[in-house]
Short mmCIF file of C-alpha atoms and ligand atoms in Angstrom, two decimals:
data_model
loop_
_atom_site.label_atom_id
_atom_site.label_comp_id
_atom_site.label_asym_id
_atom_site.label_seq_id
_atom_site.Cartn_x
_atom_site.Cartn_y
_atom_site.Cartn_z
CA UNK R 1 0.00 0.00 0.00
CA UNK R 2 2.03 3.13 -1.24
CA UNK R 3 1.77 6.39 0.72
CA UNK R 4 1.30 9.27 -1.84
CA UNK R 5 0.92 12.20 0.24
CA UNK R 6 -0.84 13.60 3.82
CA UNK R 7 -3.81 15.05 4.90
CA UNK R 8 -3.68 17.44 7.87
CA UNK R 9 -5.87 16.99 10.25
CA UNK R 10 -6.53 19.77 13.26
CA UNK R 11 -8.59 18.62 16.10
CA UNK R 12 -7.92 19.66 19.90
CA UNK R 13 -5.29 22.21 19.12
CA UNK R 14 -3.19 19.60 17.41
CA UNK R 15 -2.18 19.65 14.12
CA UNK R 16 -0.64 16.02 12.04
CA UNK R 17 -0.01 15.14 8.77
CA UNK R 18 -1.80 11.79 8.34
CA UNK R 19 -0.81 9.30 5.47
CA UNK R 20 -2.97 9.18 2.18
CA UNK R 21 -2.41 5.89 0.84
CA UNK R 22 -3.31 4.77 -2.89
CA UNK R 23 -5.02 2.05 -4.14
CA UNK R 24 -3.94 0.36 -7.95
CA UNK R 25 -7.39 2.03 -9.09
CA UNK R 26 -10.17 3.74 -7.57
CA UNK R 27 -10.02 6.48 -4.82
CA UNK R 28 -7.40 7.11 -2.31
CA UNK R 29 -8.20 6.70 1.62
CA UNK R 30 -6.67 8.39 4.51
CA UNK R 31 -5.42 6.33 6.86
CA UNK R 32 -6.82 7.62 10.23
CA UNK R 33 -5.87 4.64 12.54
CA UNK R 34 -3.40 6.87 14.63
CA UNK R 35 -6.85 9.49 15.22
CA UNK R 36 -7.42 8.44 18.92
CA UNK R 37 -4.19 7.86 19.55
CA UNK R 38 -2.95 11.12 18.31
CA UNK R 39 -6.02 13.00 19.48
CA UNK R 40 -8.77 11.71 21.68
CA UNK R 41 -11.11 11.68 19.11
CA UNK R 42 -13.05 9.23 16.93
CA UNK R 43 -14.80 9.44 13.17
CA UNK R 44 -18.38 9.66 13.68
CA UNK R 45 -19.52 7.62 10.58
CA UNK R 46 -22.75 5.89 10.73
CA UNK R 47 -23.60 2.98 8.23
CA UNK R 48 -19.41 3.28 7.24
CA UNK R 49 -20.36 5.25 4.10
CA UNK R 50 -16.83 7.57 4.35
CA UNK R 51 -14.47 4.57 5.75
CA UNK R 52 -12.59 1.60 4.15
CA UNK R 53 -12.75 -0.82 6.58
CA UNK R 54 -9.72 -3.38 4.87
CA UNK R 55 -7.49 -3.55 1.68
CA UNK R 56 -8.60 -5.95 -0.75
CA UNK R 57 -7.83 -7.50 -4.52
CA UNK R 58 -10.81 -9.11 -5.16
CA UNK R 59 -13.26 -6.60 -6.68
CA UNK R 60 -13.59 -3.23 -7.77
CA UNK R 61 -16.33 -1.52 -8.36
CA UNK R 62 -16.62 2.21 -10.43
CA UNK R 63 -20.14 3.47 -9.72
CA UNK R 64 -19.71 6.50 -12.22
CA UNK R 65 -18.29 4.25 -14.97
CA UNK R 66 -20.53 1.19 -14.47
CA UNK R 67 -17.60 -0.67 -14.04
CA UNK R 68 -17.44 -3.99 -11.93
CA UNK R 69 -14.23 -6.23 -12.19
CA UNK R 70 -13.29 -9.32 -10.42
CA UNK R 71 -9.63 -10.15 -9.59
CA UNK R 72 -9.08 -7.74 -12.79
CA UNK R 73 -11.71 -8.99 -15.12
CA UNK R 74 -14.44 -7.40 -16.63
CA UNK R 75 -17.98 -8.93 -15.44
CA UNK R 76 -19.19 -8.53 -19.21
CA UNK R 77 -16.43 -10.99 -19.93
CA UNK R 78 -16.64 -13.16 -17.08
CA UNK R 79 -20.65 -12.93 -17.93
CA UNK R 80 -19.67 -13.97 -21.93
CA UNK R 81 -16.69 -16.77 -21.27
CA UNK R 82 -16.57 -17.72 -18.05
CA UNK R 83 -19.38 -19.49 -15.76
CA UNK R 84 -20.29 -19.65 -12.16
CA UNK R 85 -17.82 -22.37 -10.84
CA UNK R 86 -14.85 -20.58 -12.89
CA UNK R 87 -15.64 -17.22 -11.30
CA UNK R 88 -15.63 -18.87 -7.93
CA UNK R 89 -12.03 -20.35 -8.53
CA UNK R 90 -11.07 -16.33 -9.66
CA UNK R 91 -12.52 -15.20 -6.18
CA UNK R 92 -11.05 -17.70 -4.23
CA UNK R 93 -7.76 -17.89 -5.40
CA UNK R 94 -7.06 -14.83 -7.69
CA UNK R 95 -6.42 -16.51 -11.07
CA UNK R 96 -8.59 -18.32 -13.63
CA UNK R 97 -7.81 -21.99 -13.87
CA UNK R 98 -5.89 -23.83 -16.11
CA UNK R 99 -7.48 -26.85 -17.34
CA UNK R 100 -6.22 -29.61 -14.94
CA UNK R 101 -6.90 -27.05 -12.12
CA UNK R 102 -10.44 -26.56 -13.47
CA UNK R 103 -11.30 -30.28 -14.06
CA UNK R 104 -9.84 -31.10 -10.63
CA UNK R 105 -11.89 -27.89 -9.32
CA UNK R 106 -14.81 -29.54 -10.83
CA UNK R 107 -14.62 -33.18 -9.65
CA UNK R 108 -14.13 -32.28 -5.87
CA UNK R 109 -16.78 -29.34 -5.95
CA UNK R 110 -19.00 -31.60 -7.16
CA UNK R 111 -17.94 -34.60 -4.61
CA UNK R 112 -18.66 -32.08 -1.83
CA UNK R 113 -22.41 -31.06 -2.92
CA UNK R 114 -24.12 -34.10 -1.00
CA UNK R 115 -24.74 -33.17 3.28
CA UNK R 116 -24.39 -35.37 5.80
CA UNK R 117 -27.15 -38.10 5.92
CA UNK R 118 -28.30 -36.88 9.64
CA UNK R 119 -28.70 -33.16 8.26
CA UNK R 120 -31.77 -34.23 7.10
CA UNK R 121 -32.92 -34.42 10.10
CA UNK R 122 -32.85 -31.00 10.75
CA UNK R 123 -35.43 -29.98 8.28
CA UNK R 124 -37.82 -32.53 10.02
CA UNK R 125 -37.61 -29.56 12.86
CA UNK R 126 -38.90 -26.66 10.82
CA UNK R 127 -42.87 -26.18 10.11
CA UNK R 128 -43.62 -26.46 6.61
CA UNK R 129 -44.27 -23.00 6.16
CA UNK R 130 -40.62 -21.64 7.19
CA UNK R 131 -39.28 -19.23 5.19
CA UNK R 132 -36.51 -21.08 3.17
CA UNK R 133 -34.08 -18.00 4.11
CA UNK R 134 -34.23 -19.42 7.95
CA UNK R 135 -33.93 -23.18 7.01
CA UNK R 136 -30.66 -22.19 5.20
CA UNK R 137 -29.55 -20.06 7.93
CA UNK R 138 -29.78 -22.31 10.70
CA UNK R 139 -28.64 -25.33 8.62
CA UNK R 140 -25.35 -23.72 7.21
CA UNK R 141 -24.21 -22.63 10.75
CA UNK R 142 -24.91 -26.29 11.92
CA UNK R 143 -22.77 -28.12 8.93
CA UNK R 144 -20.24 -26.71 11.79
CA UNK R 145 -21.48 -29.42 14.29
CA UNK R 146 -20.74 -32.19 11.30
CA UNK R 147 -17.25 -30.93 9.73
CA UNK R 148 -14.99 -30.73 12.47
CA UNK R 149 -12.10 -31.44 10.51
CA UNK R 150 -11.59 -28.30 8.64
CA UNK R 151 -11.85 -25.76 11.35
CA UNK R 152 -8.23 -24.48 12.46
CA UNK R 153 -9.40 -21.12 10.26
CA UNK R 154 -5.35 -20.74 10.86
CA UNK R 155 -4.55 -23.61 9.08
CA UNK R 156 -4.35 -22.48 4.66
CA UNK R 157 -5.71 -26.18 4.23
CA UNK R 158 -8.67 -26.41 6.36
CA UNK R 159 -9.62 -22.93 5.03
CA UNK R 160 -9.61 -24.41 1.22
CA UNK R 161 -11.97 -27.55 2.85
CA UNK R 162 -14.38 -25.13 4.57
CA UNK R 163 -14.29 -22.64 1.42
CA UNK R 164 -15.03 -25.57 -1.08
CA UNK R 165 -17.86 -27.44 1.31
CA UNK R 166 -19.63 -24.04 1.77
CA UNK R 167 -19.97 -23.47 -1.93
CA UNK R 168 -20.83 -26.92 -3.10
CA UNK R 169 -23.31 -27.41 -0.05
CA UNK R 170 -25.41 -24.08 0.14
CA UNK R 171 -27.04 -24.96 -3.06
CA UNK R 172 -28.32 -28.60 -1.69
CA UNK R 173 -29.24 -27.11 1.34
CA UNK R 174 -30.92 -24.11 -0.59
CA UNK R 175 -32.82 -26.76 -2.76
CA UNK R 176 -33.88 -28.91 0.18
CA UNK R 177 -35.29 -26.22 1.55
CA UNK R 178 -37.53 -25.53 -1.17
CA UNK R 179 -38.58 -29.44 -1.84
CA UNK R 180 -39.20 -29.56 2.11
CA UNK R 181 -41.37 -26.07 1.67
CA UNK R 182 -43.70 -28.15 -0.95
CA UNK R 183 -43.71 -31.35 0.58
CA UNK R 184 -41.98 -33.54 -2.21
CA UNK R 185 -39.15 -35.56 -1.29
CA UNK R 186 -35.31 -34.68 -1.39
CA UNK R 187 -33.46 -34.65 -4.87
CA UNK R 188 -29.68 -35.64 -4.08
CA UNK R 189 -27.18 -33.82 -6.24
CA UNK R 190 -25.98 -35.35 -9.23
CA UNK R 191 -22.07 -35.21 -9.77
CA UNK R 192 -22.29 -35.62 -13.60
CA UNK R 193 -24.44 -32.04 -14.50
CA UNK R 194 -22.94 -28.76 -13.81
CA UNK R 195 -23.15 -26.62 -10.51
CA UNK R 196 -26.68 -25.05 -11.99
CA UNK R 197 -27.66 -28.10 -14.31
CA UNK R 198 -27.68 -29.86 -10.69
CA UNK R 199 -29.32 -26.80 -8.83
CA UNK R 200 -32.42 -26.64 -11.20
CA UNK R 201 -32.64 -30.69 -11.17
CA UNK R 202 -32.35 -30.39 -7.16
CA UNK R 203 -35.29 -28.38 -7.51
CA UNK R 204 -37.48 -29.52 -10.17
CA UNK R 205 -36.70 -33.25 -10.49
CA UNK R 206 -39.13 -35.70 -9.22
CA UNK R 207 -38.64 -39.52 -8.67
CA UNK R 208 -41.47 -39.78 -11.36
CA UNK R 209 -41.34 -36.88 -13.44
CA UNK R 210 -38.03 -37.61 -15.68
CA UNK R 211 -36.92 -33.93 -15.29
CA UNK R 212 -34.53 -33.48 -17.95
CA UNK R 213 -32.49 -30.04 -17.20
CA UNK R 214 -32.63 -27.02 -20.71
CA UNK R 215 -29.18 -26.10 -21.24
CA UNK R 216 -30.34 -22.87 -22.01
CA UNK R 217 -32.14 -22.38 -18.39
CA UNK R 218 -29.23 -23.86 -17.01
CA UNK R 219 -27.14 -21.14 -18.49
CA UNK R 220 -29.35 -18.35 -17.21
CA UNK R 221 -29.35 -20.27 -14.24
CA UNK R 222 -25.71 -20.07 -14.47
CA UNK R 223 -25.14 -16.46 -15.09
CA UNK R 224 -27.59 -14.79 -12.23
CA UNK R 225 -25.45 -16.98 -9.75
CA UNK R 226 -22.16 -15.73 -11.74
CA UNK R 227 -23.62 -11.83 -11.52
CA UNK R 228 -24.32 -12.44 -7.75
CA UNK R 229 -21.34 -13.78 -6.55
CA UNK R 230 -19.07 -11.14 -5.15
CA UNK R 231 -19.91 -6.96 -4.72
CA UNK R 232 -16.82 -6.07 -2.70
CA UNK R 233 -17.75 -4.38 1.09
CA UNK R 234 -21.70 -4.68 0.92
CA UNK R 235 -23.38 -5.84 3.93
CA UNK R 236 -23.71 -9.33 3.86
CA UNK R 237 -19.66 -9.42 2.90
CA UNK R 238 -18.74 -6.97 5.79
CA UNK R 239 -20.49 -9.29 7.87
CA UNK R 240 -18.91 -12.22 6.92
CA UNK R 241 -15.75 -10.21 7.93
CA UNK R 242 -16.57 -8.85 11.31
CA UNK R 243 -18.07 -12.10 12.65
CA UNK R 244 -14.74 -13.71 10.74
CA UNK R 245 -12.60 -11.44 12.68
CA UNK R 246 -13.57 -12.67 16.18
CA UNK R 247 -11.72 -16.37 14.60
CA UNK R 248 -15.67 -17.60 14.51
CA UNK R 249 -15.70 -20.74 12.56
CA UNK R 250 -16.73 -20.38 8.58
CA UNK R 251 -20.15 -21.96 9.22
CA UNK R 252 -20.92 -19.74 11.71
CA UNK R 253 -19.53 -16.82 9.36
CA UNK R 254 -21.75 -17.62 6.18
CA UNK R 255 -24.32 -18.17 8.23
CA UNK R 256 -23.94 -14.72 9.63
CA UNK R 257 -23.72 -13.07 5.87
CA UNK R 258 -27.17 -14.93 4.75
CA UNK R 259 -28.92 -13.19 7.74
CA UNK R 260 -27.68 -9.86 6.66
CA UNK R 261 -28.64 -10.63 3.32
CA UNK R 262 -31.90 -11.35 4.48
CA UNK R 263 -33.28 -8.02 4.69
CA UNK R 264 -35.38 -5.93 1.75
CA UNK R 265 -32.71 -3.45 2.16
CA UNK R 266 -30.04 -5.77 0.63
CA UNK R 267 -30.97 -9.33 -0.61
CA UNK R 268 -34.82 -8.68 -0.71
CA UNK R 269 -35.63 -5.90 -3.84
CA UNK R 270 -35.88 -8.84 -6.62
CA UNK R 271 -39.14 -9.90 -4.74
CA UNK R 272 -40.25 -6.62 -4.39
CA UNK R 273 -39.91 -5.95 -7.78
CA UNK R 274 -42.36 -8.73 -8.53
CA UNK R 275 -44.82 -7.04 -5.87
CA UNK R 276 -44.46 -4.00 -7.52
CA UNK R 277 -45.41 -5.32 -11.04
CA UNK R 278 -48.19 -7.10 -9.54
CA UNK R 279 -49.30 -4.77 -7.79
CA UNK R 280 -49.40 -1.84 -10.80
CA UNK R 281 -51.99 -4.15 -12.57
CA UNK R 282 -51.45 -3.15 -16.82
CA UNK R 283 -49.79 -1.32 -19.09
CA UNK R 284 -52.34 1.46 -18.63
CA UNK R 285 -51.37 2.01 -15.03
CA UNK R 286 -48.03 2.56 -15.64
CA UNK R 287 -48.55 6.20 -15.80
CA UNK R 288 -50.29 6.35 -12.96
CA UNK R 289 -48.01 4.83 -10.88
CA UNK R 290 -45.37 6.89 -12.08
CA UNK R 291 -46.74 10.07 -11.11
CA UNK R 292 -47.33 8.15 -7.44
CA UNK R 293 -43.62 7.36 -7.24
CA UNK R 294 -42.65 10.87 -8.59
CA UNK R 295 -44.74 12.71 -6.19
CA UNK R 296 -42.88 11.10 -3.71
CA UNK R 297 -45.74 11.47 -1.36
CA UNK R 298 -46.42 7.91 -0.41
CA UNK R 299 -42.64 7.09 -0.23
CA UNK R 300 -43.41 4.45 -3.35
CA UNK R 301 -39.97 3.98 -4.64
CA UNK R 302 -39.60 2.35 -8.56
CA UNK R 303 -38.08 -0.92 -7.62
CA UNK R 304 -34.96 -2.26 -9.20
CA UNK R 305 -34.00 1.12 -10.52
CA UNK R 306 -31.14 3.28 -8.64
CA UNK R 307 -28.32 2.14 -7.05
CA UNK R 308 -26.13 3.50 -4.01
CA UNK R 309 -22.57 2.78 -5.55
CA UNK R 310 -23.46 2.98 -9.57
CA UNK R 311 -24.51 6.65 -10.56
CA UNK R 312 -24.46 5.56 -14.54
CA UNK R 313 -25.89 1.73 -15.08
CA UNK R 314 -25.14 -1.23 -13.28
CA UNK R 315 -23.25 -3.45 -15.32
CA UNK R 316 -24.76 -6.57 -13.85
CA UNK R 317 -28.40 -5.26 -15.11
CA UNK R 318 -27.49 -5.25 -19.28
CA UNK R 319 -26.54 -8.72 -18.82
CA UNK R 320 -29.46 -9.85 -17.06
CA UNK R 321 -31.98 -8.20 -19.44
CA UNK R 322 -30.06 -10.25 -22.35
CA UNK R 323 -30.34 -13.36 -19.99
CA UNK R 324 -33.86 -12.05 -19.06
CA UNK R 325 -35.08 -12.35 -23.04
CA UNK R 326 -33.30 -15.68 -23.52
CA UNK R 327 -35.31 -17.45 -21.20
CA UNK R 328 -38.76 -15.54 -22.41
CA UNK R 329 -37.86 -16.80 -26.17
CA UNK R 330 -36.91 -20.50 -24.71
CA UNK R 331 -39.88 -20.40 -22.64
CA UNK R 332 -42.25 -18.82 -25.73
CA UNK R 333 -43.22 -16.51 -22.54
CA UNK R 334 -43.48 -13.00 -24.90
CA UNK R 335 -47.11 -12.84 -24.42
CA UNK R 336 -46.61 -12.86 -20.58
CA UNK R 337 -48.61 -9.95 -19.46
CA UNK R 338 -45.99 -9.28 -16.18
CA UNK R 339 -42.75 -9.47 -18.66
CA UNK R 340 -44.75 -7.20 -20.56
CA UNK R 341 -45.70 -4.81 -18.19
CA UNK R 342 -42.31 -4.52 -16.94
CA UNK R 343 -40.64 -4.06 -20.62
CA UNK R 344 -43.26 -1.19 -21.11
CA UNK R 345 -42.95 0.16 -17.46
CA UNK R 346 -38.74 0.04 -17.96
CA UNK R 347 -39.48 2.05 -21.64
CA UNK R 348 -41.35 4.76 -20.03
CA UNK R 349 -39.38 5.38 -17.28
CA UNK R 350 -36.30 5.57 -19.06
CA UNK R 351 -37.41 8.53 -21.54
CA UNK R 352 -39.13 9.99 -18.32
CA UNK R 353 -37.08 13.17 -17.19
CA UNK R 354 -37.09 12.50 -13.46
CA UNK R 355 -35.22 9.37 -13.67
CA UNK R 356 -32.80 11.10 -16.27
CA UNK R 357 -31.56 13.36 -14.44
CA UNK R 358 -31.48 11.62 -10.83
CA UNK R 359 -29.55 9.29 -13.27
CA UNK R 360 -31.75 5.96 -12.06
CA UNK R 361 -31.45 2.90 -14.06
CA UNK R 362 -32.65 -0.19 -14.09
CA UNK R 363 -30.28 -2.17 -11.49
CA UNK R 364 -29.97 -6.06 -11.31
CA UNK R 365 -32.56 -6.93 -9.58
CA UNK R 366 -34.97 -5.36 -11.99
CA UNK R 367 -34.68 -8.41 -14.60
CA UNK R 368 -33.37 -11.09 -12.15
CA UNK R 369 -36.62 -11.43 -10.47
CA UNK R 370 -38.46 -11.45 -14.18
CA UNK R 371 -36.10 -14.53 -14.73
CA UNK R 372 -36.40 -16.61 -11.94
CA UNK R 373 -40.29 -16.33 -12.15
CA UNK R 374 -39.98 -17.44 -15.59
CA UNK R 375 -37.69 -20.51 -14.65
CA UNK R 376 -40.65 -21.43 -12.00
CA UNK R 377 -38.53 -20.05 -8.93
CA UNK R 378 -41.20 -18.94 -6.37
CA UNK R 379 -40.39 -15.63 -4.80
CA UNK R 380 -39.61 -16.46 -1.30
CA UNK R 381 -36.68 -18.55 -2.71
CA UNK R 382 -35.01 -15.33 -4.74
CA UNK R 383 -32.52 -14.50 -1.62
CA UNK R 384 -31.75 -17.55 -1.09
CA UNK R 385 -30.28 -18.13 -4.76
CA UNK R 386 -29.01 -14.72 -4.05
CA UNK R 387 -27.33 -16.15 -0.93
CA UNK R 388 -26.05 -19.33 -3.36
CA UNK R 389 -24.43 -17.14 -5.15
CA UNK R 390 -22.60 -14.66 -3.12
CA UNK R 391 -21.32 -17.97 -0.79
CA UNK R 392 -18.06 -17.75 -3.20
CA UNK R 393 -17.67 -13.69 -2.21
CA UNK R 394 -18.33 -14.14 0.93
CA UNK R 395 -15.54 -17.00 1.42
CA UNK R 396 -13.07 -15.71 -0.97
CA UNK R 397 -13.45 -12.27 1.36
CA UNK R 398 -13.31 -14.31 4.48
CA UNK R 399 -10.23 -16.18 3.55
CA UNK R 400 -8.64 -12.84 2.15
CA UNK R 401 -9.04 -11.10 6.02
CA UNK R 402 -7.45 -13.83 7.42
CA UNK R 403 -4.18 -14.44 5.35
CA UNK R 404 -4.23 -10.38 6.13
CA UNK R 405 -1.66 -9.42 8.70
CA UNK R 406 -3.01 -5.94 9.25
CA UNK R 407 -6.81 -7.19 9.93
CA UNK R 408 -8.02 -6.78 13.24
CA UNK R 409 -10.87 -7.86 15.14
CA UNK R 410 -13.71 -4.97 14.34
CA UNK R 411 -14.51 -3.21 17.58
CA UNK R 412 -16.30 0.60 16.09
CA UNK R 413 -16.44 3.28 18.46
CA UNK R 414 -19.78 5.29 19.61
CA UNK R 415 -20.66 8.62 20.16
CA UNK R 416 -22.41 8.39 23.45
CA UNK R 417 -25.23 10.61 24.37
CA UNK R 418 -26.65 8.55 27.38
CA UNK R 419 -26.68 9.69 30.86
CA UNK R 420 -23.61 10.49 32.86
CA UNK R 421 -22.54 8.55 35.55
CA UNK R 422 -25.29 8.95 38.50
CA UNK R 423 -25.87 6.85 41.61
CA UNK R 424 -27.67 4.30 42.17
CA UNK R 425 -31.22 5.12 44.72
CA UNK R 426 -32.41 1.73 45.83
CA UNK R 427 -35.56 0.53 45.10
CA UNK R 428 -37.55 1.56 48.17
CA UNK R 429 -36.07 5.55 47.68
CA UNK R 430 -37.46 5.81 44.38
CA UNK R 431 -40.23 7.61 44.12
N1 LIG I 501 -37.51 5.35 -7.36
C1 LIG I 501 -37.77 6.66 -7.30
N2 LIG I 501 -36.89 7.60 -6.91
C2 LIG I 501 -35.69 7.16 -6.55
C3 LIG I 501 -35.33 5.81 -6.59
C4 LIG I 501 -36.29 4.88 -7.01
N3 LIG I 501 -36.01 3.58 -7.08
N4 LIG I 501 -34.06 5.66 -6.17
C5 LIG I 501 -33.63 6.89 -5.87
N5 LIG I 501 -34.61 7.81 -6.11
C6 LIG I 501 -34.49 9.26 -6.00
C7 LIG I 501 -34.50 9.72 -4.56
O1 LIG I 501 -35.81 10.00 -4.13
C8 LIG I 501 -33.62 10.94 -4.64
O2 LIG I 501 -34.39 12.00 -5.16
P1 LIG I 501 -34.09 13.55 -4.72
O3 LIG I 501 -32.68 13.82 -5.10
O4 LIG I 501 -35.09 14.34 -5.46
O5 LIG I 501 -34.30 13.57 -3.22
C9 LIG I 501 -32.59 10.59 -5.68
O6 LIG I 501 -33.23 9.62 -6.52
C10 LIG I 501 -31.29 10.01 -5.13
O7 LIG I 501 -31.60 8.86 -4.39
P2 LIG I 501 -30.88 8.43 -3.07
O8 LIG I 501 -31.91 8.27 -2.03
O9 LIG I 501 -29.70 9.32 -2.78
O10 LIG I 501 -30.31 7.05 -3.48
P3 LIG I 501 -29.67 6.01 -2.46
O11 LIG I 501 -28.29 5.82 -2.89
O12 LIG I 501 -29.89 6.42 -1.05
O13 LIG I 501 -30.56 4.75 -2.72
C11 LIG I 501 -31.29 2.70 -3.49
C12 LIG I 501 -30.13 3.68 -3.50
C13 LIG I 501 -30.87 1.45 -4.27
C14 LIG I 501 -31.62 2.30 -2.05
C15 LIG I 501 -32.51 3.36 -4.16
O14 LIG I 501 -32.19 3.74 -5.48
C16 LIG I 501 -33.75 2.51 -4.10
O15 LIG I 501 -34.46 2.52 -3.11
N6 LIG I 501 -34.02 1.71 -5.21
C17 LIG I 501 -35.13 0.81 -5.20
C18 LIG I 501 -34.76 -0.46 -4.45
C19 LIG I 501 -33.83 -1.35 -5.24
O16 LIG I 501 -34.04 -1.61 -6.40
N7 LIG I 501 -32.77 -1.86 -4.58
C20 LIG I 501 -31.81 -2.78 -5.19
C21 LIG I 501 -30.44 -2.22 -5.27
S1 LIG I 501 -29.36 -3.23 -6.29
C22 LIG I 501 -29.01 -4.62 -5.30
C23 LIG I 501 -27.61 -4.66 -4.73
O17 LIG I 501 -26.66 -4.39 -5.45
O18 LIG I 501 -27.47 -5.03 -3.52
#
């Protein structure tokens, strides 16, 4: 991390010069770790929105550019060339594979998809009405109580298990949860069809039904996992790095990042998009609507448009609108009035000046809910591909904090504005 120059910074009469260091692209920070030391005070910065809270080479993100790279590459190309298990290799460890590292990726991924036969017995223990976002979460922090080899998190070799179990394993999980949700028995994974080939057959296969997986819904399949899987320091991720930071085991640590993922706020605006469409009605209320959300009156927001880093498009959101009319022509779903309505309600608010010039465009979530209703996903199972997907961030990050020498455990500061110390009156005195 080069120094380039200083930043003064005057605070109680003091005066110091305090390091600006540079990253290889992107913005520089100032490094303010000697602040309380050097002067009593603390950054007041709620929701971290002015503070880098680690270095890292796994993704960068330009919101002004649209620009989103992994390990150095270009999420159009990794979207184009590269699929969902090859992207997870980048993450994890940096490069893309050669071909005996990819088929040897491969084989053991796909030898480490099955669970233990007695964590079946866990879903036994959840009504049938659970929200598959809890069954996962409780599930992936007990595959702790069955792997206990694979847990000295300082040990480079029990990391790679832990890593490689936790991607492989969330989808089967993810799928049982959905098969236990409807009442039809368990599909175990099948080590001959790729990661999504054996996702979709987890879900739709049926020991009578002959489910035979479409290559091409595999592939979209395949690509909203790929455009999920790693957004550098969101919430989920910084999660997954605080709770890491305390040496909790990885289990515990995923487990952590799927309930922050949880939330509307983050994981949750592909369902709401679907509300929202639903809830419009046709074409002809589009207008309508638009004046409602414009107005800004009843705090109705356009979902899956805006985003909080990228100010120009999000790249991730071309890509799934290309994926988005694949599926429609494989399905012959064109006449579908919701894809329709959504098409038409995109149209208008794109040549609608208040969107222009707040510079809101559609974001991913706009077409990735529009997909997985069209591949016969239901909508309380959308975060929890969401949370399949970003299992590869989320350990690639994790692993990356602890081979880090300058990470820390995360202990933030408050600016308290309780009472002052008083005394205690006992019980009887008070009045
Ligand atoms: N509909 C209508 N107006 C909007 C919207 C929207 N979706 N998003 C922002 N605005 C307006 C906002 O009212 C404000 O107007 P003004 O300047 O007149 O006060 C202006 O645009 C700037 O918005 P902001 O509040 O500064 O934006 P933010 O960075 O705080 O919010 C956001 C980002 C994603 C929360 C927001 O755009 C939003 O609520 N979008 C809808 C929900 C959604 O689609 N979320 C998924 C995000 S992508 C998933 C991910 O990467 O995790």
């Amino acid at each position: 991390m080069p120094k380039t120059s200083s930043a003064s910074l005057s605070a109680h009469n003091k005066t110091r010069d305090l390091p600006v260091l540079s990253g290889t692209v992107g913005p520089d920070v100032v490094d303010t770790r000697s602040v309380p030391r050097e002067f009593g005070v603390f950054a007041f910065d709620p929701g971290l929105i002015a503070t880098a809270t680690c270095t890292s080479s796994i993704t960068y993100i330009d919101g002004d550019k649209g620009t989103l790279l992994h390990r150095g590459y270009a999420i159009e190309d990794l979207a184009e060339h590269s699929t969902y298990m090859e992207t997870a290799f980048l993450l994890i460890y940096g490069h893309l594979p050669t071909q005996a590292e990819s088929d040897a990726f491969l084989k053991d991924m796909a030898k480490h998809r099955y669970l233990n036969e007695q964590v079946r017995n866990f879903f036994n223990g959840f009504r049938r009405d659970a929200h598959p976002m809890a069954i996962l979460c409780g599930t992936v922090a007990a595959l702790s109580a069955f792997h206990h080899d694979g847990l000295d998190i300082a040990n480079p070799q029990d990391r790679d298990l832990s890593t490689r179990r936790l991607i492989a394993k969330v989808p089967t999980i993810a799928a049982w949860a959905y098969k236990y949700s409807i009442g039809e028995p368990f599909v175990y994974p099948d080590e001959e069809l790729s990661f999504s080939a054996n996702f979709l057959n987890m879900l739709f296969a049926r020991p009578g039904n002959h489910y035979k997986v479409n290559p091409v819904l595999a592939r979209a399949m395949d690509r909203i996992f790929l455009l999920h899987a790693d957004h550098e320091q969101n919430a989920s991720t910084t999660t997954v790095r605080i709770v890491g930071s305390t040496g909790s085991n990885p289990y515990a640590c995923i487990s952590a990042g799927i309930a922050a993922l949880w939330g509307p706020a983050h994981g949750g605006a592909n369902e709401a998009v679907l509300a929202m469409l639903e809830s419009i009605g046709t074409r002809e209320d589009i207008p309508a609507f638009l004046e409602k959300v414009k107005s800004r009156e009843s705090g109705v927001r356009l979902m899956g448009f805006g985003h909080r880093v990228y100010r120009n498009f999000d790249p991730r959101a071309k890509i799934m609108q290309e994926t988005c009319h694949e599926v429609i022509a494989e399905l012959g779903l064109e006449r579908d009035p919701l894809l329709d309505l959504a098409m038409e309600l995109e149209h208008i608010a794109l040549s609608d000046d208040y969107f222009i010039q707040r510079r809101l465009y559609p974001n991913v979530d706009f077409y990735s809910g529009l997909i997985l209703k069209a591949l016969g996903i239901p909508t309380n199972m959308f975060t929890v591909l969401f949370a399949v997907a970003r299992t590869a961030g989320w350990v690639s990050q994790w692993n990356e904090m602890l081979n880090d020498p300058a990470a820390r455990i995360f202990r933030p500061r408050q600016l308290y504005m309780g009472a002052e110390q008083r005394n205690f009156t006992p019980i009887h005195e008070r009045g």
